[in-house]
Amino acid sequence: MNLQSLWSWVALGAAVPLCRFALGRGGARGLGVLTAVSALFYLANPQGPLGLLVLAAGMAVTWGCLKLLARGRSWGLWAGCGYHIAVLAGFKYLGFFTGGALSAPWAPVGLSFFTFQQLWCLHDAARGLCRPTAGELGACSLFFPTVTSGPILRPGDFCPQVRRGPSPGAGQTAPALWSVAVGLGKKVLLADNLGILVDNGWADPAALSAPGAWLVMVAYALQLYLDFSGYCDIAAGLAALLGISLPDNFRAPYRALSVGEFWRRWHITLTAFLRECVYFPLGGSRRGALRTYRNILVVFLISGLWHGAGWTFLIWGALHGLAQIVERAWGAGRQRLPKALRWAMTAVFLTVAWVFFRAPDLSGAMAMLRSAVAGGAALPGEALFSGVLDAEVTALGALLPGVKDAGAPLAAAAVVAVGAVVSLLPGSASERLKSFRPTAARLFWGVGISLWSLLSLSAMGSFIYSGF
Amino acid sequence: MRRLTCRRWAALALALVCGLGMLCAAAVAAVDPFFHYHAPDPEGEVWFDQRAQGAGLLRTQEYETVFMGSSLAANYRAFWFDVFYDTTTVKVTFPNGSFAEFGQALDYAYSCQDVRRVIFGLDPNLLARDPAEAPSQLPEYLYDHNPFNDIAYLLNKDALMRSAYTVMKKDAGEVQNIQDAFVWDGNVFFSRELALGSYERPETVSPMAPADALLENCRANLSVVQGWLEAHSDTEFIFYISPYSILFWDKMQRTGQTEAMLALLEETARTLLAYDNVQLQFFMNDYDTITDLDNYADHLHVAGRVTYAMAQSMPTGEHCLHLESYREVLDDLRQFVVNYDYERIWAQGA
């Protein structure tokens, strides 16, 4: 779902009540309306019509394979998986595997999420866990809050909700709106401004001092979380407005005390998919330590590749796999370390590993890491903060000329500090929805954040995970 | 106070976001800092954003001549051309502008008025730049006639803050007339000391860059300009090349780019002069001007007295390059800049 224009929010204002009404009446008509609205939102993406054709073909293949599975033809699972993996590889990995000799000029938005969702559907159907109707498959596959950036929906969880005709009570609207406001604030006010600092730093990583490099690395760790979890909060809020409950995708991941725990808190639906569809079929942890280590490494190499076709993503995945192998091998001894030390070790590892996730290439990653280690102790230059909360800093400078020069560094410090605090808050989107209390303070913050974010939409960047 | 139930909270939140949003939109529409709905007051406005307010100027003014360029063109006044060419002129300048941005603004100008003449400050530094690295900062919602796009202007943090800024400045009486908009004479001073003070003399590089080092970028940028010439063959295009100071040529010499820059100029002249609707006015060989650093604020930006003289001379055509003779002019410039005693510049100041 493209949320970067004000008109898309106006369209949401019309689409949500329409879908809410149609779904509430239940039956195929409600699913049809939801699917049609979702398709319209998808069309607004770059290359939307072509992308929708690819997704429609994928759904048709999944539907055909589900029919085969229903008739006891187990090869339908492999045929469907083969097709979806081949389409994903053709669009996103052809260039990587052919050394750039061949590559697709574009890829449907959200194809990686869509593919894993279809694979999960086939996997669950083969085990008799889920048998969606055509309408349910279409609605689940194109569901507008999640189609471009997740969370990855498990049809077995989603379809029963739409089958019985969700009827959200009036009490659900307030927490849903609060979730949307929180997500907007995370994305527009925090992640996008952190992104400016990050882009400034990555423009020339070799020129950064060590404090500057660490600031950029930490800012990226925060940006990535706030960007993706912000989208998921918005998606959870929009789905809740329709009476649909989405799976949690984040549960305060930067509070994790180990890399293993981090993956139980970060992109939870991807972890669940990989655990059930890759790790368990490979044997999981039941066939000895070495097989377990191999399986962990395979899962995280796939995770790395899923995020992007490049060596930097593979190295990022491998680092996470290796870190978890080390944690397992270390065993109970690691648990005896002080909590603060375990948290710090995990946080430093995650921050360093994100360098490979963000770097344009390996030499860029090494340049950033070199600066972080041997960049000298100079404080970051003002150029690093240029553009952060630009309109606000300009306005502040006009009103208070005395703070004009300090405006950008102060704004950057505020964004990093608030971003860090928000990232470390406990809880998940679903817990936030359940524990919501309609207070005046929440009304003030909800309205303030929403309005500030909507007024900032003209400068909003795209969601990082919509590129995957 | 009545208890805040979830239902009441949701209703209040939606009402407040919509209500306050409409209030913001109304404030922007009323002040209209980018002149989207009203023409600027020619006697006193607050000028602060050449890209955003340029759209308003193109939309609200009546003109048949468009004067356009980068920051080097900002130090001209539109009414000079009204007088010298007996025309009506609008000035739109984008600092560090890209040819894509200028093209978009030109398209918008043609959609607003019957444009007969374009006077364009052709900046060799911008011609040499890779188009992929050029900025793309025009607020697109201002450069079209789609009323639905106005939502991006009306509900816009920048526009809202600029509205408050405009009101404050007008209250304080800090306004400029339209002819002084974005002119830097008066804010910037011109002297040999300032020009030398802002110039960082590079180390000498050898070997020289190949003569075709800048041609790929130049051709890519010129192809955009050629698109304008072909799309608007009835329009008279007057390109002028500003007199970069002798410090610019010192930089070219020391960085080994003199031949590459001259080749760029030659390519530009050869390409543009092939069109019947083009004049190319060349001021880089105004040796008295370029060697007198009191005319400059830095190694490029030239004082108002010089820009005025240039504007005055444009209708006479005395600085025009011609297909038959442009190579001689450029050869003469080559002789001058290659043989110039650059150390003299600093010796004079000693």
XYZ file of N, CA and C in Angstrom, chain A residues 161-351:
573
model
N -10.974 -15.548 9.929
C -11.479 -14.251 10.400
C -12.424 -13.632 9.373
N -12.046 -13.693 8.086
C -12.922 -13.083 7.075
C -14.114 -13.992 6.763
N -13.922 -15.311 7.021
C -15.007 -16.257 6.711
C -16.221 -15.989 7.595
N -15.962 -15.701 8.854
C -17.106 -15.537 9.756
C -17.665 -14.107 9.728
N -17.113 -13.256 8.865
C -17.636 -11.895 8.725
C -17.297 -11.044 9.927
N -16.136 -10.414 9.917
C -15.713 -9.645 11.085
C -16.657 -8.477 11.335
N -16.962 -8.257 12.567
C -17.826 -7.116 12.901
C -17.177 -6.347 14.048
N -16.292 -5.429 13.694
C -15.582 -4.695 14.733
C -16.540 -3.844 15.553
N -16.393 -3.895 16.857
C -17.241 -3.066 17.707
C -16.752 -1.636 17.705
N -17.613 -0.755 18.193
C -17.239 0.658 18.213
C -16.003 0.885 19.072
N -15.824 0.034 20.074
C -14.687 0.179 20.969
C -13.362 -0.135 20.307
N -13.386 -0.810 19.151
C -12.132 -1.168 18.478
C -11.565 -0.017 17.651
N -12.400 0.952 17.333
C -11.946 2.028 16.436
C -10.858 2.880 17.087
N -11.042 3.219 18.356
C -10.070 4.095 19.011
C -8.683 3.468 19.077
N -8.547 2.213 19.574
C -7.198 1.630 19.578
C -6.616 1.501 18.179
N -7.487 1.225 17.181
C -6.985 1.097 15.806
C -6.433 2.434 15.316
N -7.151 3.525 15.602
C -6.678 4.848 15.189
C -5.381 5.199 15.914
N -5.295 4.819 17.181
C -4.074 5.076 17.954
C -2.883 4.335 17.323
N -3.133 3.095 16.897
C -2.071 2.310 16.270
C -1.602 2.968 14.965
N -2.559 3.481 14.187
C -2.196 4.167 12.943
C -1.363 5.411 13.262
N -1.765 6.168 14.299
C -1.031 7.390 14.663
C 0.392 7.059 15.106
N 0.511 6.005 15.916
C 1.851 5.598 16.379
C 2.721 5.208 15.182
N 2.149 4.433 14.271
C 2.904 4.004 13.094
C 3.328 5.172 12.219
N 2.413 6.115 12.028
C 2.743 7.292 11.217
C 3.887 8.083 11.851
N 3.788 8.288 13.153
C 4.845 9.039 13.845
C 6.181 8.343 13.730
N 6.183 7.000 13.924
C 7.440 6.246 13.826
C 8.065 6.429 12.445
N 7.216 6.320 11.420
C 7.741 6.374 10.052
C 8.114 7.800 9.637
N 7.155 8.703 9.717
C 7.338 10.016 9.093
C 8.225 10.927 9.944
N 7.984 10.919 11.251
C 8.712 11.875 12.083
C 10.061 11.340 12.527
N 10.160 10.030 12.741
C 11.424 9.487 13.253
C 12.244 8.804 12.150
N 11.690 7.755 11.545
C 12.489 6.961 10.605
C 12.988 7.801 9.427
N 12.136 8.628 8.850
C 12.558 9.400 7.680
C 13.646 10.406 8.039
N 13.571 11.005 9.222
C 14.610 11.952 9.622
C 15.902 11.237 10.005
N 15.786 10.070 10.632
C 16.989 9.265 10.866
C 17.607 8.873 9.525
N 16.754 8.611 8.555
C 17.237 8.232 7.232
C 18.066 9.330 6.578
N 17.715 10.579 6.841
C 18.496 11.693 6.278
C 19.905 11.672 6.861
N 19.984 11.491 8.182
C 21.303 11.411 8.834
C 22.095 10.216 8.283
N 21.406 9.096 8.133
C 22.059 7.883 7.639
C 22.566 8.097 6.209
N 21.734 8.672 5.368
C 22.150 8.907 3.976
C 23.331 9.873 3.917
N 23.302 10.906 4.755
C 24.439 11.840 4.800
C 25.721 11.088 5.141
N 25.641 10.190 6.119
C 26.824 9.442 6.537
C 27.299 8.466 5.479
N 26.341 7.787 4.847
C 26.725 6.787 3.840
C 27.182 7.421 2.530
N 26.983 8.728 2.385
C 27.456 9.389 1.153
C 28.972 9.273 1.043
N 29.667 9.261 2.164
C 31.125 9.105 2.146
C 31.557 8.481 3.472
N 31.364 7.175 3.629
C 31.644 6.551 4.931
C 33.096 6.665 5.344
N 34.007 6.710 4.353
C 35.429 6.770 4.694
C 35.794 8.093 5.360
N 34.977 9.126 5.154
C 35.299 10.444 5.714
C 34.810 10.603 7.156
N 34.090 9.602 7.671
C 33.513 9.745 9.014
C 34.552 9.481 10.092
N 34.427 10.201 11.191
C 35.223 9.864 12.376
C 34.546 8.684 13.065
N 35.211 8.114 14.067
C 34.612 6.963 14.755
C 33.278 7.323 15.417
N 33.196 8.450 16.156
C 31.873 8.784 16.721
C 30.820 9.000 15.640
N 31.216 9.601 14.525
C 30.276 9.831 13.425
C 29.797 8.512 12.844
N 30.732 7.575 12.642
C 30.371 6.278 12.056
C 29.416 5.527 12.991
N 29.710 5.546 14.299
C 28.820 4.837 15.234
C 27.447 5.498 15.290
N 27.441 6.817 15.190
C 26.153 7.516 15.188
C 25.321 7.092 13.973
N 25.988 7.019 12.814
C 25.284 6.620 11.588
C 24.798 5.176 11.703
N 25.637 4.305 12.263
C 25.259 2.891 12.390
C 24.072 2.724 13.345
N 24.128 3.430 14.467
C 23.013 3.341 15.429
C 21.747 3.939 14.807
N 21.921 5.072 14.122
C 20.762 5.724 13.496
C 20.117 4.786 12.481
N 20.930 4.012 11.758
C 20.340 3.092 10.777
C 19.583 1.959 11.464
N 20.160 1.454 12.557
C 19.458 0.394 13.297
C 18.081 0.893 13.752
N 18.046 2.131 14.228
C 16.774 2.705 14.678
C 15.846 2.957 13.490
N 16.422 3.509 12.411
C 15.602 3.826 11.226
C 14.889 2.578 10.702
N 15.658 1.500 10.587
C 15.099 0.285 10.011
C 13.934 -0.232 10.863
N 14.154 -0.247 12.180
C 13.088 -0.736 13.064
C 11.870 0.178 13.002
N 12.095 1.491 13.102
C 10.963 2.425 13.156
C 10.211 2.461 11.828
N 10.943 2.312 10.728
C 10.323 2.306 9.404
C 9.421 1.085 9.251
N 9.988 -0.091 9.509
C 9.245 -1.329 9.271
C 8.155 -1.522 10.326
N 8.491 -1.285 11.593
C 7.465 -1.491 12.626
C 6.397 -0.399 12.510
N 6.793 0.791 12.027
C 5.802 1.848 11.795
C 4.783 1.396 10.762
N 5.280 0.801 9.667
C 4.351 0.296 8.649
C 3.434 -0.767 9.248
N 4.033 -1.665 10.031
C 3.238 -2.762 10.605
C 2.193 -2.230 11.589
N 2.527 -1.175 12.323
C 1.543 -0.574 13.230
C 0.376 0.011 12.439
N 0.709 0.688 11.326
C -0.356 1.253 10.482
C -1.224 0.119 9.927
N -0.545 -0.935 9.434
C -1.287 -2.070 8.873
C -2.177 -2.709 9.942
N -1.637 -2.871 11.151
C -2.427 -3.484 12.228
C -3.631 -2.611 12.569
N -3.431 -1.294 12.568
C -4.523 -0.374 12.859
C -5.597 -0.427 11.782
N -5.175 -0.420 10.509
C -6.152 -0.466 9.411
C -6.920 -1.782 9.441
N -6.190 -2.886 9.682
C -6.865 -4.189 9.741
C -7.841 -4.222 10.916
N -7.427 -3.646 12.050
C -8.310 -3.638 13.224
C -9.576 -2.838 12.942
N -9.457 -1.792 12.114
C -10.653 -1.028 11.748
C -11.642 -1.905 10.987
N -11.112 -2.933 10.300
C -11.979 -3.873 9.573
C -12.372 -5.052 10.449
N -11.886 -5.072 11.679
C -12.198 -6.184 12.574
C -11.284 -7.373 12.377
N -10.169 -7.168 11.696
C -9.243 -8.279 11.424
C -7.998 -8.107 12.289
N -7.575 -9.179 12.889
C -6.410 -9.140 13.759
C -5.200 -9.662 12.984
N -4.151 -8.838 12.910
C -2.940 -9.266 12.194
C -1.959 -9.875 13.189
N -1.096 -10.772 12.704
C -0.074 -11.311 13.603
C 0.946 -10.231 13.942
N 1.497 -10.295 15.135
C 2.553 -9.353 15.509
C 3.794 -9.598 14.667
N 4.448 -8.524 14.285
C 5.698 -8.674 13.542
C 6.898 -8.238 14.381
N 6.652 -7.455 15.428
C 7.744 -6.970 16.282
C 7.295 -6.997 17.733
N 8.248 -7.315 18.605
C 7.987 -7.215 20.035
C 9.255 -6.664 20.681
N 9.452 -5.361 20.573
C 10.603 -4.664 21.160
C 11.915 -5.425 20.902
N 12.309 -5.573 19.627
C 13.463 -6.443 19.322
C 14.778 -5.943 19.919
N 14.916 -4.639 20.094
C 16.201 -4.149 20.607
C 16.324 -4.317 22.124
N 15.342 -4.940 22.746
C 15.496 -5.309 24.161
C 16.076 -6.722 24.296
N 16.308 -7.371 23.160
C 16.761 -8.763 23.192
C 18.127 -8.889 23.875
N 18.309 -9.989 24.586
C 19.582 -10.244 25.276
C 20.461 -11.209 24.485
N 19.947 -11.696 23.361
C 20.765 -12.571 22.498
C 20.243 -12.432 21.074
N 21.045 -12.896 20.116
C 20.610 -12.813 18.714
C 19.422 -13.755 18.484
N 19.460 -14.907 19.155
C 18.337 -15.837 19.042
C 17.041 -15.190 19.517
N 17.128 -14.496 20.649
C 15.934 -13.815 21.171
C 15.514 -12.682 20.235
N 16.517 -12.010 19.653
C 16.201 -10.940 18.694
C 15.288 -11.482 17.599
N 15.581 -12.657 17.088
C 14.773 -13.189 15.993
C 13.409 -13.713 16.448
N 13.215 -13.796 17.752
C 11.857 -14.092 18.235
C 11.061 -12.806 18.416
N 11.749 -11.680 18.246
C 11.095 -10.380 18.428
C 11.064 -9.550 17.140
N 11.920 -9.867 16.158
C 12.066 -9.060 14.934
C 11.458 -9.805 13.754
N 10.666 -9.132 12.981
C 10.046 -9.724 11.780
C 9.562 -11.136 12.113
N 8.666 -11.186 13.085
C 8.261 -12.464 13.673
C 7.607 -13.377 12.634
N 6.869 -12.773 11.696
C 6.173 -13.632 10.718
C 7.166 -14.271 9.752
N 8.242 -13.568 9.412
C 9.264 -14.168 8.539
C 9.960 -15.301 9.290
N 10.299 -15.044 10.552
C 10.954 -16.077 11.355
C 10.059 -17.308 11.459
N 8.757 -17.081 11.677
C 7.831 -18.211 11.813
C 7.755 -18.992 10.497
N 7.710 -18.270 9.380
C 7.659 -18.940 8.076
C 8.907 -19.800 7.867
N 10.064 -19.200 8.122
C 11.317 -19.927 7.882
C 11.446 -21.115 8.843
N 10.966 -20.932 10.062
C 11.041 -22.030 11.032
C 10.178 -23.209 10.559
N 8.954 -22.892 10.131
C 8.027 -23.973 9.808
C 8.221 -24.538 8.413
N 8.632 -23.701 7.492
C 8.706 -24.152 6.100
C 10.129 -24.528 5.679
N 11.138 -24.165 6.451
C 12.510 -24.508 6.077
C 13.213 -25.264 7.214
N 13.221 -24.687 8.390
C 14.011 -25.248 9.498
C 13.469 -26.613 9.935
N 12.180 -26.686 10.183
C 11.606 -27.971 10.621
C 11.744 -29.040 9.532
N 11.383 -28.733 8.266
C 11.556 -29.770 7.241
C 13.010 -30.240 7.100
N 13.973 -29.358 7.418
C 15.374 -29.779 7.341
C 15.771 -30.656 8.524
N 14.887 -30.764 9.503
C 15.199 -31.581 10.677
C 15.284 -30.779 11.953
N 15.270 -29.472 11.839
C 15.299 -28.616 13.030
C 16.499 -28.903 13.900
N 16.251 -29.090 15.188
C 17.360 -29.303 16.132
C 17.338 -30.728 16.688
N 16.682 -31.617 15.927
C 16.484 -32.955 16.488
C 17.540 -33.963 16.039
N 18.470 -33.531 15.171
C 19.401 -34.535 14.628
C 20.857 -34.187 14.947
N 21.067 -33.763 16.139
C 22.447 -33.514 16.559
C 22.866 -32.074 16.347
N 23.949 -31.709 17.023
C 24.394 -30.312 17.035
C 24.812 -29.842 15.641
N 25.587 -30.693 14.951
C 26.107 -30.231 13.650
C 24.985 -29.982 12.654
N 23.998 -30.910 12.604
C 22.866 -30.721 11.692
C 22.071 -29.478 12.084
N 21.970 -29.254 13.398
C 21.244 -28.069 13.859
C 21.955 -26.803 13.373
N 23.279 -26.793 13.527
C 24.040 -25.605 13.096
C 23.887 -25.391 11.589
N 23.959 -26.483 10.852
C 23.795 -26.365 9.398
C 22.414 -25.790 9.068
N 21.398 -26.300 9.756
C 20.034 -25.842 9.472
C 19.868 -24.360 9.804
N 20.465 -23.947 10.915
C 20.382 -22.520 11.276
C 21.043 -21.669 10.191
N 22.196 -22.119 9.743
C 22.924 -21.347 8.727
C 22.121 -21.274 7.426
N 21.523 -22.402 7.039
C 20.718 -22.413 5.805
C 19.563 -21.422 5.931
N 18.876 -21.463 7.072
C 17.719 -20.578 7.272
C 18.148 -19.118 7.163
N 19.265 -18.774 7.760
C 19.633 -17.355 7.752
C 20.282 -16.921 6.441
N 20.849 -17.848 5.704
C 21.303 -17.488 4.348
C 20.082 -17.216 3.463
N 19.046 -18.029 3.621
C 17.800 -17.784 2.861
C 17.198 -16.445 3.290
N 17.226 -16.183 4.596
C 16.689 -14.906 5.085
C 17.464 -13.734 4.465
N 18.782 -13.874 4.427
C 19.611 -12.815 3.824
C 19.253 -12.607 2.372
N 19.149 -13.721 1.625
C 18.824 -13.616 0.193
C 17.427 -13.055 -0.022
N 16.503 -13.416 0.847
C 15.123 -12.910 0.717
C 15.123 -11.381 0.785
N 16.009 -10.835 1.632
C 16.028 -9.386 1.790
C 16.648 -8.673 0.586
N 17.516 -9.346 -0.132
C 18.104 -8.679 -1.287
C 19.084 -9.588 -1.991
N 19.182 -9.382 -3.318
C 20.083 -10.211 -4.106
C 21.456 -9.556 -4.122
N 22.261 -9.867 -3.141
C 23.602 -9.273 -3.112
C 24.442 -9.935 -2.037
N 25.748 -9.823 -2.200
C 26.665 -10.441 -1.235
C 26.517 -9.818 0.144
N 26.197 -8.524 0.188
C 26.082 -7.871 1.499
C 24.933 -8.507 2.305
N 23.833 -8.821 1.623
C 22.705 -9.444 2.327
C 23.055 -10.876 2.759
N 23.792 -11.575 1.896
C 24.205 -12.933 2.253
C 25.118 -12.906 3.478
N 26.034 -11.951 3.506
C 26.951 -11.849 4.657
C 26.162 -11.494 5.916
N 25.194 -10.586 5.758
C 24.350 -10.216 6.903
C 23.629 -11.466 7.439
N 23.066 -12.254 6.527
C 22.371 -13.469 6.953
C 23.330 -14.452 7.592
N 24.498 -14.614 6.980
C 25.487 -15.551 7.519
C 25.935 -15.116 8.919
N 26.139 -13.819 9.113
C 26.554 -13.324 10.435
C 25.515 -13.680 11.494
N 24.235 -13.495 11.131
C 23.180 -13.813 12.103
C 23.125 -15.319 12.376
N 23.306 -16.105 11.317
C 23.318 -17.553 11.525
C 24.482 -17.962 12.421
N 25.674 -17.453 12.110
C 26.868 -17.809 12.892
C 26.726 -17.357 14.350
N 26.164 -16.150 14.539
C 26.010 -15.652 15.912
C 25.127 -16.588 16.729
N 24.100 -17.124 16.089
C 23.212 -18.019 16.837
C 23.856 -19.372 17.084
N 24.701 -19.788 16.158
C 25.450 -21.030 16.381
C 26.388 -20.851 17.577
N 27.074 -19.711 17.615
C 27.984 -19.436 18.732
C 27.204 -19.401 20.046
N 26.049 -18.754 20.018
C 25.232 -18.681 21.249
C 24.817 -20.079 21.721
N 24.436 -20.927 20.762
C 24.037 -22.300 21.136
C 25.223 -23.069 21.689
N 26.370 -22.930 21.019
C 27.562 -23.657 21.461
C 28.006 -23.176 22.840
N 27.844 -21.897 23.085
C 28.226 -21.314 24.381
C 27.329 -21.883 25.497
N 26.060 -22.064 25.144
C 25.137 -22.714 26.073
C 24.819 -21.897 27.297
N 24.716 -22.593 28.416
C 24.251 -21.943 29.648
C 25.248 -20.923 30.176
N 26.517 -21.072 29.778
C 27.530 -20.123 30.270
C 27.180 -18.696 29.916
N 26.599 -18.523 28.734
C 26.235 -17.159 28.319
C 25.131 -16.593 29.199
N 24.229 -17.458 29.621
C 23.105 -16.997 30.450
C 23.569 -16.462 31.802
N 24.763 -16.915 32.229
C 25.229 -16.489 33.549
C 25.859 -15.099 33.505
N 26.103 -14.587 32.305
C 26.659 -13.225 32.196
C 25.618 -12.209 32.663
N 26.067 -11.058 33.174
C 25.090 -10.037 33.587
C 24.202 -9.639 32.409
N 22.940 -9.328 32.726
C 21.981 -8.969 31.666
C 22.476 -7.791 30.845
N 23.040 -6.784 31.526
C 23.489 -5.585 30.818
C 24.572 -5.929 29.799
N 25.452 -6.862 30.178
C 26.527 -7.248 29.268
C 25.956 -8.000 28.069
N 25.001 -8.905 28.338
C 24.391 -9.653 27.224
C 23.637 -8.712 26.289
N 22.957 -7.732 26.885
C 22.233 -6.776 26.038
C 23.223 -5.974 25.182
N 24.314 -5.531 25.810
C 25.286 -4.711 25.079
C 25.939 -5.526 23.961
N 26.294 -6.787 24.255
C 26.921 -7.631 23.227
C 25.965 -7.805 22.038
N 24.699 -8.040 22.352
C 23.694 -8.241 21.287
C 23.514 -6.956 20.475
N 23.412 -5.828 21.196
C 23.166 -4.557 20.504
C 24.332 -4.206 19.584
N 25.572 -4.420 20.061
C 26.736 -4.101 19.216
C 26.752 -5.017 17.996
N 26.483 -6.309 18.220
C 26.469 -7.236 17.078
C 25.433 -6.806 16.041
N 24.221 -6.518 16.517
C 23.146 -6.152 15.581
C 23.513 -4.895 14.802
N 24.089 -3.912 15.506
C 24.436 -2.643 14.860
C 25.506 -2.852 13.786
